Coordinates of C-alpha atoms and ligand atoms in Angstrom, one line a residue:
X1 CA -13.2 -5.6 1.6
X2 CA -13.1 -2.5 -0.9
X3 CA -11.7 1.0 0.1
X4 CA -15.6 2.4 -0.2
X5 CA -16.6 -0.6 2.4
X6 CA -13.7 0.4 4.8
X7 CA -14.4 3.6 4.7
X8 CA -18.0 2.8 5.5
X9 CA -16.5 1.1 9.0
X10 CA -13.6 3.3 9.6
X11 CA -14.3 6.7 8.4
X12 CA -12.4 9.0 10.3
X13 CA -9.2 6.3 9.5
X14 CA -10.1 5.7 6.0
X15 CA -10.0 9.4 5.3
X16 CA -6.8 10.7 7.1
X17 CA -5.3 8.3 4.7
X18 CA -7.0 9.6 2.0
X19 CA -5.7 13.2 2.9
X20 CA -2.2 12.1 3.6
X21 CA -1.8 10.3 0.6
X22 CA -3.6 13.3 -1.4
X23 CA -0.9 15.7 -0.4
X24 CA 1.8 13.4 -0.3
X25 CA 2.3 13.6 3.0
X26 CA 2.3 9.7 4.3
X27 CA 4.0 9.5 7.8
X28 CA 6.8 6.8 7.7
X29 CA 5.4 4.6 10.5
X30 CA 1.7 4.4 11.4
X31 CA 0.5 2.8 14.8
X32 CA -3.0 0.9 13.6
X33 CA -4.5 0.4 17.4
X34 CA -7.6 -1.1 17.4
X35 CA -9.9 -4.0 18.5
X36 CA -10.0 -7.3 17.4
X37 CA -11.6 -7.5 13.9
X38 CA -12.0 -3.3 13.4
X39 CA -10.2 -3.7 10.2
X40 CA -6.4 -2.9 10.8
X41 CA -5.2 -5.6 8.8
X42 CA -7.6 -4.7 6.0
X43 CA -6.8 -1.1 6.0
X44 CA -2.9 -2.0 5.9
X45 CA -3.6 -3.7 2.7
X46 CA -5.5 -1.6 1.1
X47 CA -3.3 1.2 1.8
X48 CA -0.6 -0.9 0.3
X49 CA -2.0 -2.0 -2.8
X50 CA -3.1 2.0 -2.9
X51 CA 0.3 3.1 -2.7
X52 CA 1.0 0.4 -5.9
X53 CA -1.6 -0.2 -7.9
X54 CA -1.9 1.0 -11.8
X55 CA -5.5 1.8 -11.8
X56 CA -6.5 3.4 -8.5
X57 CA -9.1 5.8 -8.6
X58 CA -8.6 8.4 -6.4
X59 CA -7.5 6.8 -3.0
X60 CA -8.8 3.5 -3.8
X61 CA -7.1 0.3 -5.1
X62 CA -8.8 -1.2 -7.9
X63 CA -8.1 -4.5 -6.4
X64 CA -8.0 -6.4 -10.2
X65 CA -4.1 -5.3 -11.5
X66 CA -1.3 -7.6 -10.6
X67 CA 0.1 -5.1 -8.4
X68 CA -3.1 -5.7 -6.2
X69 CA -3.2 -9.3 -7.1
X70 CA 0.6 -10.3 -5.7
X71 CA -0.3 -7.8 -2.6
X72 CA -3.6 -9.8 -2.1
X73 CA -1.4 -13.4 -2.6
X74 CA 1.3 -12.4 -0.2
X75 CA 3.8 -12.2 -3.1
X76 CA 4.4 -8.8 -3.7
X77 CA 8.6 -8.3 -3.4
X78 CA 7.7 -4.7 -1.7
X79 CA 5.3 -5.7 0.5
X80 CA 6.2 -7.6 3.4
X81 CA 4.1 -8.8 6.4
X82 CA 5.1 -10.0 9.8
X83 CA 2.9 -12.1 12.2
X84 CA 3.4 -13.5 15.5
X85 CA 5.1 -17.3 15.0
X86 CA 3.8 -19.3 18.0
X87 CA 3.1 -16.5 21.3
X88 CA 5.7 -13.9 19.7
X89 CA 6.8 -12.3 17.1
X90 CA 11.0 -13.1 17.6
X91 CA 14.0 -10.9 16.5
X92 CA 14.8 -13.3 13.9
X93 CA 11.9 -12.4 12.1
X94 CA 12.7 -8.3 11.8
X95 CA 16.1 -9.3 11.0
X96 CA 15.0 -11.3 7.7
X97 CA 12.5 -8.5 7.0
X98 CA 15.6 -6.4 7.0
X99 CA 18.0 -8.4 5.5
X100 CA 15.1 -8.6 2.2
X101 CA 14.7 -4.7 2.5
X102 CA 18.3 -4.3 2.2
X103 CA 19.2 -6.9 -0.3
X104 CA 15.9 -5.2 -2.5
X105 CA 17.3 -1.5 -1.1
X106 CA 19.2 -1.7 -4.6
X107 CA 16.5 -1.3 -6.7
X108 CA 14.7 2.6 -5.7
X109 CA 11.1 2.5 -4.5
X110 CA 8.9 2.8 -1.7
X111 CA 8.9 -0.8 0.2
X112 CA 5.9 -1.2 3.0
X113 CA 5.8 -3.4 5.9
X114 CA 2.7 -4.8 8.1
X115 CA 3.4 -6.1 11.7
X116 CA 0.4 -7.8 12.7
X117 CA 0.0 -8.1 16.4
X118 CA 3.1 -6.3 16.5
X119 CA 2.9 -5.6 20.5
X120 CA 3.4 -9.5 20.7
X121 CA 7.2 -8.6 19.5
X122 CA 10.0 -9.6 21.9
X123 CA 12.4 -7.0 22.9
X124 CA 14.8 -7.5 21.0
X125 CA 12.8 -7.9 17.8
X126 CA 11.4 -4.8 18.8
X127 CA 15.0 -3.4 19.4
X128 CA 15.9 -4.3 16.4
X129 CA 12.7 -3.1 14.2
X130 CA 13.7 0.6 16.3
X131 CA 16.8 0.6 14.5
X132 CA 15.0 0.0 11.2
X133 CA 12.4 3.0 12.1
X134 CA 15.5 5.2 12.4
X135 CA 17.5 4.3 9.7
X136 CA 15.7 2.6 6.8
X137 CA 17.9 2.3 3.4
X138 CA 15.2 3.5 1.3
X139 CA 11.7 4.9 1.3
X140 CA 9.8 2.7 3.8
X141 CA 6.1 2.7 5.4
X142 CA 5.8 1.0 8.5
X143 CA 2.0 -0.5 9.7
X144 CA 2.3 -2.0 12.8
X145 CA -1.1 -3.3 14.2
X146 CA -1.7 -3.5 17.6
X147 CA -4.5 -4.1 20.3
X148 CA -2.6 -2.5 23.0
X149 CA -0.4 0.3 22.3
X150 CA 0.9 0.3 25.8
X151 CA 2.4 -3.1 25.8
X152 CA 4.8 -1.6 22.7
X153 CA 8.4 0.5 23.5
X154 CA 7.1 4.2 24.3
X155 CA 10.3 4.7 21.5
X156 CA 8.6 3.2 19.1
X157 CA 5.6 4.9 20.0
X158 CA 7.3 8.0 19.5
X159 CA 8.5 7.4 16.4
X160 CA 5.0 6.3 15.0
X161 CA 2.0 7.8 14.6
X162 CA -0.9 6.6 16.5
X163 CA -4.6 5.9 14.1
X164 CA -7.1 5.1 16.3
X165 CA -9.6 2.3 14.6
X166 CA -13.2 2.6 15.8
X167 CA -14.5 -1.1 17.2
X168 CA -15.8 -3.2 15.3
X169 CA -19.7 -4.0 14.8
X170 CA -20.2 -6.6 18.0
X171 CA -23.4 -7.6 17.0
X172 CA -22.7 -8.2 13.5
X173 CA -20.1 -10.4 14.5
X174 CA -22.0 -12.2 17.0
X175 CA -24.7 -12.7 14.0
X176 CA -22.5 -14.7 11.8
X177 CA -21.4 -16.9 14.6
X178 CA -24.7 -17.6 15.3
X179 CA -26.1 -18.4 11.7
X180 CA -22.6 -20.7 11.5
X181 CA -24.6 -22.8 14.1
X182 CA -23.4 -21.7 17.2
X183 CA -25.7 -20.9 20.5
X184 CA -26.2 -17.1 21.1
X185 CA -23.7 -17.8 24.6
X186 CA -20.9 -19.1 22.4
X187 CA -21.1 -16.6 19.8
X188 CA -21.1 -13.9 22.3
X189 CA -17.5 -14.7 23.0
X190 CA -16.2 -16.2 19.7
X191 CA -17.2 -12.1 18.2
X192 CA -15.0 -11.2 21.1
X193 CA -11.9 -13.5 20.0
X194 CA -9.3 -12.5 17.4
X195 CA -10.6 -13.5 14.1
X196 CA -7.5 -15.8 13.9
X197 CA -8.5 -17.9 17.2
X198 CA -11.9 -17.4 17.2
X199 CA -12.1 -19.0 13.4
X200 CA -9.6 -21.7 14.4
X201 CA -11.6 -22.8 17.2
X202 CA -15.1 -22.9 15.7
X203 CA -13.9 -24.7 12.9
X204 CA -12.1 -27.1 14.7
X205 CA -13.0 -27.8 18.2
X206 CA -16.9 -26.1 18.7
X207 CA -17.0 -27.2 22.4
X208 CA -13.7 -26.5 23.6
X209 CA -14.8 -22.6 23.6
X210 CA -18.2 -23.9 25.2
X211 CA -16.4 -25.6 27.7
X212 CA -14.0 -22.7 28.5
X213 CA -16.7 -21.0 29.2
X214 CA -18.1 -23.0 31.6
X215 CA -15.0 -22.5 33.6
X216 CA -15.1 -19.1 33.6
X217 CA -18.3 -18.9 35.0
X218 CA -17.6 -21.8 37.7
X219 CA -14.3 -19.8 38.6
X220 CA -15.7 -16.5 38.9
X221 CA -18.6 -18.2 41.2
X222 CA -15.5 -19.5 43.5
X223 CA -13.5 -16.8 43.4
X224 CA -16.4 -14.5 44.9
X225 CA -18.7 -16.8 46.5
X226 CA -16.3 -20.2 47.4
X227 CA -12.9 -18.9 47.5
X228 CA -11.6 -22.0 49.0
X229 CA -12.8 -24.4 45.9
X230 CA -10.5 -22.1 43.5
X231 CA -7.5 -23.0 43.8
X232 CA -8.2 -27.1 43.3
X233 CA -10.3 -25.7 40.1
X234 CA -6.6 -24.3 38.9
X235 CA -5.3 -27.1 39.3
X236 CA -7.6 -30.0 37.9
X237 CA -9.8 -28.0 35.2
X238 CA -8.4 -24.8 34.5
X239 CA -4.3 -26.2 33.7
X240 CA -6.6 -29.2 31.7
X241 CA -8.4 -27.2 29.8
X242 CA -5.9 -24.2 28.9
X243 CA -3.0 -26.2 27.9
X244 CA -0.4 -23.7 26.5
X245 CA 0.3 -20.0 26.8
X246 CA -2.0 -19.3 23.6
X247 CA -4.6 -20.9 25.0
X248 CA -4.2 -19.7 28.5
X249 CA -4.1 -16.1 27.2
X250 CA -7.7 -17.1 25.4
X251 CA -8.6 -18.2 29.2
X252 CA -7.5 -14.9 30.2
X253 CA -9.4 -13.2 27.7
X254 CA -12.9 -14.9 28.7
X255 CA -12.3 -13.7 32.9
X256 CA -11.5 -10.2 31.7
X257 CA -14.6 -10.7 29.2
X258 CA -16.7 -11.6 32.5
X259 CA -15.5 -8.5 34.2
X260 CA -16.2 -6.4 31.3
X261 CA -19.5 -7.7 31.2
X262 CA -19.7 -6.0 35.2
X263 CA -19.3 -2.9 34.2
X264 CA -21.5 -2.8 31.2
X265 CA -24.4 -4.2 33.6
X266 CA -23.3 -1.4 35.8
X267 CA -23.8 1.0 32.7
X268 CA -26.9 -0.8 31.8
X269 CA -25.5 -1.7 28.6
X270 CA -26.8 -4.9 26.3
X271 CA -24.4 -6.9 24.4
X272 CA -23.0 -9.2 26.8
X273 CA -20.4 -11.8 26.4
X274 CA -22.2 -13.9 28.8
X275 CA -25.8 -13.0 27.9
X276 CA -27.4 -15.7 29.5
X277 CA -25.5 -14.5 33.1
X278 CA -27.2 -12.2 33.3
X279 CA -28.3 -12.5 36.7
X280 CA -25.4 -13.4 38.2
X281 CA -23.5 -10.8 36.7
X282 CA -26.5 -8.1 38.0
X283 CA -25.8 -9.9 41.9
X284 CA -21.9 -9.6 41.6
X285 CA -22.3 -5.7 40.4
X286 CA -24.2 -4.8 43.3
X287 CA -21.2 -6.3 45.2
X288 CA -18.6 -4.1 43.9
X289 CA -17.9 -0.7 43.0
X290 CA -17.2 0.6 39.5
X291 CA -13.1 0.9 40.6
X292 CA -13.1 -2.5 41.8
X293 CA -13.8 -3.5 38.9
X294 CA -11.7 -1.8 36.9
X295 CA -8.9 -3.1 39.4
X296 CA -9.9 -6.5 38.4
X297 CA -9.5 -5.6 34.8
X298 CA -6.2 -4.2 35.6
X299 CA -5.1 -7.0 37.4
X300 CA -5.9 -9.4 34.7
X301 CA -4.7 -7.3 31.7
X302 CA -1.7 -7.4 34.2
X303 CA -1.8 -11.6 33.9
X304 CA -1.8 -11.4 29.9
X305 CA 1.0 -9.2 30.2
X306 CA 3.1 -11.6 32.6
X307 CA 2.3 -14.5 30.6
X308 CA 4.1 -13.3 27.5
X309 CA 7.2 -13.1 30.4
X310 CA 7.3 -17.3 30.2
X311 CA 6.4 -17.0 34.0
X312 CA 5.2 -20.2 35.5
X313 CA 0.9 -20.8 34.6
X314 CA 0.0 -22.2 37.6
X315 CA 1.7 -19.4 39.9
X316 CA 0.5 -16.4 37.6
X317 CA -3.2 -18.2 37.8
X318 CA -3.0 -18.7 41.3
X319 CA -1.5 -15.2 42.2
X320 CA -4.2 -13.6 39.7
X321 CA -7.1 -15.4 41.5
X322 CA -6.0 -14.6 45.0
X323 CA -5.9 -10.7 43.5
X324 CA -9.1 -10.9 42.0
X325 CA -10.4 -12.3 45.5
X326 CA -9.1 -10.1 47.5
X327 CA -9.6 -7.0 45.3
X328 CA -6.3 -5.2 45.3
Ligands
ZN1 ZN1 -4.7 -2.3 -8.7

């Protein structure tokens, strides 16, 4: 993606950068928060390569010079990204960010650093990366992309400054799953996924998503309707089918997509993750009020949270059922 097609997606983002780097007046850590698949990553690129390329025009990158070309290959000695190895992202990995930074401190210039996920940081990599904020050696722009703002130190926060990425097109999304060969139900949530997952698992295992899926909707069904079938579905399907934390937290994900989906049908809203529940979804909104809903969603952001802790699956499944049941 081009500057012109970002801005075309992000426009409000797109053209605070613009301004800032017009007057010179960059911040020296921006906050990216955003959706999955609104562009963050993109737009931490292109800001980079804008902030080093020989033939930008105006704001934009020219995306051809071999400034752009190393930043586009990962290469680039002044441009450094940082992504989540396995669940987190692990103080080991700021530290070698910093130890490159100082060690290439020697030479002057401005060096720029992307945390991807960066809310998935431990707390001491995110300890350590505060120290970094405070005292860099040289001229440094930190990007650290984020879903959730509030799951990252409110003193990194403060140090930052928050840019707000609009969502992403849904329905677009949801298209190209679909003409990749997937049903319209499966699509639905794959266009909810990180790109990251959701490309992993429809490249290499189609049904495990479909299958997920069908848990969700039997699990849901129990918790509201058979609450004394849940726990057994835990056990034998659920702990089966969601076999580490990543995947758990993808499990998570599809119940808090379910719940979403309450409250849009509440709203009267189309674009479902679970279009073809549509009934079901109509029956269990009449059922609950608008706050009990958001309780649920609560509850279960709550669960993704606890599961970065390393707390035990089957406990933090159970306990979040029994919530979700019960309603508070
Ligand atoms: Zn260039």
């Amino acid at each position: 993606m081009n500057w012109e097609e970002m801005k075309i997606d992000q426009p409000t983002v797109m053209t605070m950068l613009e301004r800032s780097m017009e007057k010179d007046r960059l911040a020296h850590a921006y906050i990216f928060e955003g959706m999955r698949g609104a562009g963050k990553k993109a737009a931490a690129v292109l800001l980079s390569k804008s902030l080093f390329c020989q033939q930008k025009i105006k704001s934009a990158p020219c995306g051809n010079c071999a400034e752009c070309r190393r930043i586009d290959h990962g290469n680039h000695p002044d441009v450094m990204l940082v992504e989540p190895e396995g669940a987190t992202i692990k103080k080991a990995q700021v530290e070698s960010l910093q130890k490159e930074f100082t060690y290439k401190g020697m030479e002057a210039g401005l060096k720029v650093y992307i945390v991807n996920e960066a809310d998935k940081m431990t707390a001491s990599a995110a300890n350590s990366l505060l120290k970094f904020l405070e005292e860099p050696e040289s001229p440094t722009l930190a990007l650290l992309l984020t879903e959730n703002t509030h799951f990252m130190l409110d003193t990194i926060i403060s140090r930052s400054q928050k840019v707000t990425f609009a969502p992403p097109p849904l329905k677009k999304r949801t298209a190209i799953y679909i003409e990749k060969g997937f049903s319209e139900a499966a699509a639905s949530l794959l266009a909810r996924l990180p790109d990251q997952i959701a490309g992993e698992y429809a490249e290499e295992r189609k049904d495990w998503i479909v299958h997920g899926r069908t848990l969700v909707i039997q699990l849901v069904e129990e918790v509201h309707h058979r609450p004394q079938q849940m726990l057994l579905t835990i056990q034998e399907k659920w702990l089966a089918h969601f076999t580490d934390r990543k995947e758990l937290d993808i499990g998570l994900d599809l119940l808090l997509f379910w719940y979403r989906d309450l409250l849009a049908v509440k709203h009267k809203k189309d674009n479902l993750a679970y279009p073809d529940q549509v009934d079901k979804l109509e029956q269990d909104a009449l059922q609950m009020s608008e706050r009990e809903v958001a309780q649920r969603l609560q509850q279960i952001l709550e669960a993704k949270r606890r599961l970065r802790a390393n707390v035990n699956a089957q406990l933090l499944m159970e306990q979040l059922l029994l919530r979700l049941q019960e309603g508070s």
